[in-house]
CSV table of C-alpha atoms in Angstrom, one decimal:
chain,number,residue,atom,x,y,z
E,1,ALA,CA,125.7,92.6,-23.4
E,2,PHE,CA,124.4,95.5,-21.3
E,3,LEU,CA,123.2,96.4,-17.9
E,4,ILE,CA,120.9,99.3,-17.0
E,5,MET,CA,120.8,100.4,-13.4
E,6,GLU,CA,118.7,103.0,-11.5
E,7,VAL,CA,120.6,104.6,-8.6
E,8,HIS,CA,118.6,106.1,-5.6
E,9,CYS,CA,121.4,108.1,-4.0
E,10,ASN,CA,119.2,109.6,-1.3
E,11,HIS,CA,118.4,106.1,-0.1
E,12,ARG,CA,121.8,104.5,-0.8
E,13,THR,CA,120.1,101.8,-3.0
E,14,ALA,CA,119.9,100.9,-6.6
E,15,THR,CA,117.8,98.7,-8.9
E,16,ILE,CA,119.0,96.6,-11.8
E,17,VAL,CA,116.4,97.5,-14.5
E,18,THR,CA,117.8,94.9,-16.9
E,19,LEU,CA,120.8,92.8,-17.6
E,20,ASP,CA,120.9,91.2,-21.0
E,21,VAL,CA,123.5,89.1,-22.7
E,22,ARG,CA,123.1,87.8,-26.3
E,23,GLU,CA,122.1,84.2,-26.2
E,24,SER,CA,125.2,83.1,-28.1
E,25,GLU,CA,127.4,84.9,-25.5
E,26,ARG,CA,125.8,83.5,-22.4
E,27,ARG,CA,128.0,81.6,-19.9
E,28,SER,CA,131.0,83.5,-21.3
E,29,GLY,CA,131.4,85.7,-18.2
E,30,LEU,CA,130.0,88.9,-19.7
E,31,GLY,CA,127.1,89.0,-17.2
E,32,SER,CA,129.4,88.5,-14.3
E,33,GLN,CA,131.8,91.2,-15.5
E,34,LEU,CA,128.9,93.6,-15.9
E,35,LEU,CA,127.7,92.9,-12.3
E,36,LYS,CA,131.2,93.3,-10.9
E,37,ARG,CA,131.7,96.6,-12.7
E,38,SER,CA,128.3,97.9,-11.6
E,39,GLU,CA,129.1,97.1,-8.0
E,40,GLU,CA,132.3,99.1,-8.3
E,41,ILE,CA,130.4,102.1,-9.7
E,42,LEU,CA,127.7,101.7,-7.0
E,43,ALA,CA,130.3,101.8,-4.3
E,44,ASP,CA,131.5,105.1,-5.7
E,45,TYR,CA,128.0,106.4,-5.2
E,46,GLY,CA,127.8,105.1,-1.6
E,47,VAL,CA,125.1,102.5,-2.5
E,48,GLU,CA,124.7,100.0,0.3
E,49,SER,CA,122.4,97.5,-1.4
E,50,TYR,CA,120.7,96.9,-4.7
E,51,ASP,CA,117.8,94.8,-6.0
E,52,LEU,CA,116.2,93.4,-9.1
E,53,GLN,CA,113.1,91.6,-10.2
E,54,VAL,CA,113.3,88.3,-12.0
E,55,ASP,CA,110.6,86.1,-13.5
E,56,VAL,CA,109.9,83.1,-11.2
E,57,THR,CA,110.1,80.8,-14.3
E,58,ASN,CA,113.6,82.0,-15.3
E,59,GLY,CA,115.6,79.3,-13.5
E,60,ALA,CA,118.9,80.2,-15.3
E,61,ALA,CA,118.7,83.9,-14.3
E,62,ILE,CA,117.6,83.0,-10.7
E,63,GLY,CA,120.6,80.7,-10.4
E,64,PHE,CA,122.9,83.4,-11.9
E,65,TYR,CA,121.8,86.0,-9.4
E,66,LYS,CA,122.0,83.6,-6.4
E,67,LYS,CA,125.6,82.7,-7.5
E,68,HIS,CA,126.4,86.4,-7.3
E,69,GLY,CA,125.1,86.8,-3.8
E,70,PHE,CA,121.5,87.9,-4.4
E,71,THR,CA,118.8,86.6,-2.0
E,72,SER,CA,115.1,86.3,-2.8
E,73,ILE,CA,113.1,88.3,-0.2
E,74,ARG,CA,109.6,88.1,-1.6
E,75,THR,CA,107.3,87.2,-4.5
E,76,LEU,CA,105.7,90.0,-6.5
E,77,ARG,CA,102.4,88.6,-7.7
E,78,ASN,CA,101.4,89.3,-11.4
E,79,TYR,CA,104.4,91.5,-11.8
E,80,TYR,CA,104.8,91.0,-15.6
E,81,ALA,CA,102.3,91.9,-18.3
E,82,ASN,CA,101.8,88.2,-19.1
E,83,GLY,CA,100.7,87.6,-15.5
E,84,ASN,CA,103.9,85.9,-14.3
E,85,ASP,CA,105.1,86.5,-10.8
E,86,ALA,CA,108.6,87.9,-10.1
E,87,TYR,CA,111.0,87.4,-7.2
E,88,LEU,CA,112.4,90.5,-5.6
E,89,MET,CA,116.1,89.7,-5.0
E,90,VAL,CA,118.5,91.9,-3.0
E,91,LYS,CA,122.2,92.0,-2.5
E,92,ASP,CA,124.0,94.0,0.3
E,93,LEU,CA,127.2,95.7,-0.7
E,94,MET,CA,128.4,96.7,2.7
């Protein structure tokens, strides 16, 4: 499992570029651990909120992020190369 984050220190925001967990390891808590640790690191950088984009057809990921406090704020039309839309989801850390 791994998580890649882009931190925008000047704006006190960050973006999850990707969070991937091997299929055989999903629902084991690894994704939750990565999110928790990333939030600890972001707090050290003074980040106040962070966001991500998730495919609107990926119900499992959407549910995961909602469970962890993310809120969908808008739909990004034709976001992916295959033409799928994405939800822009945000979580406040303060």
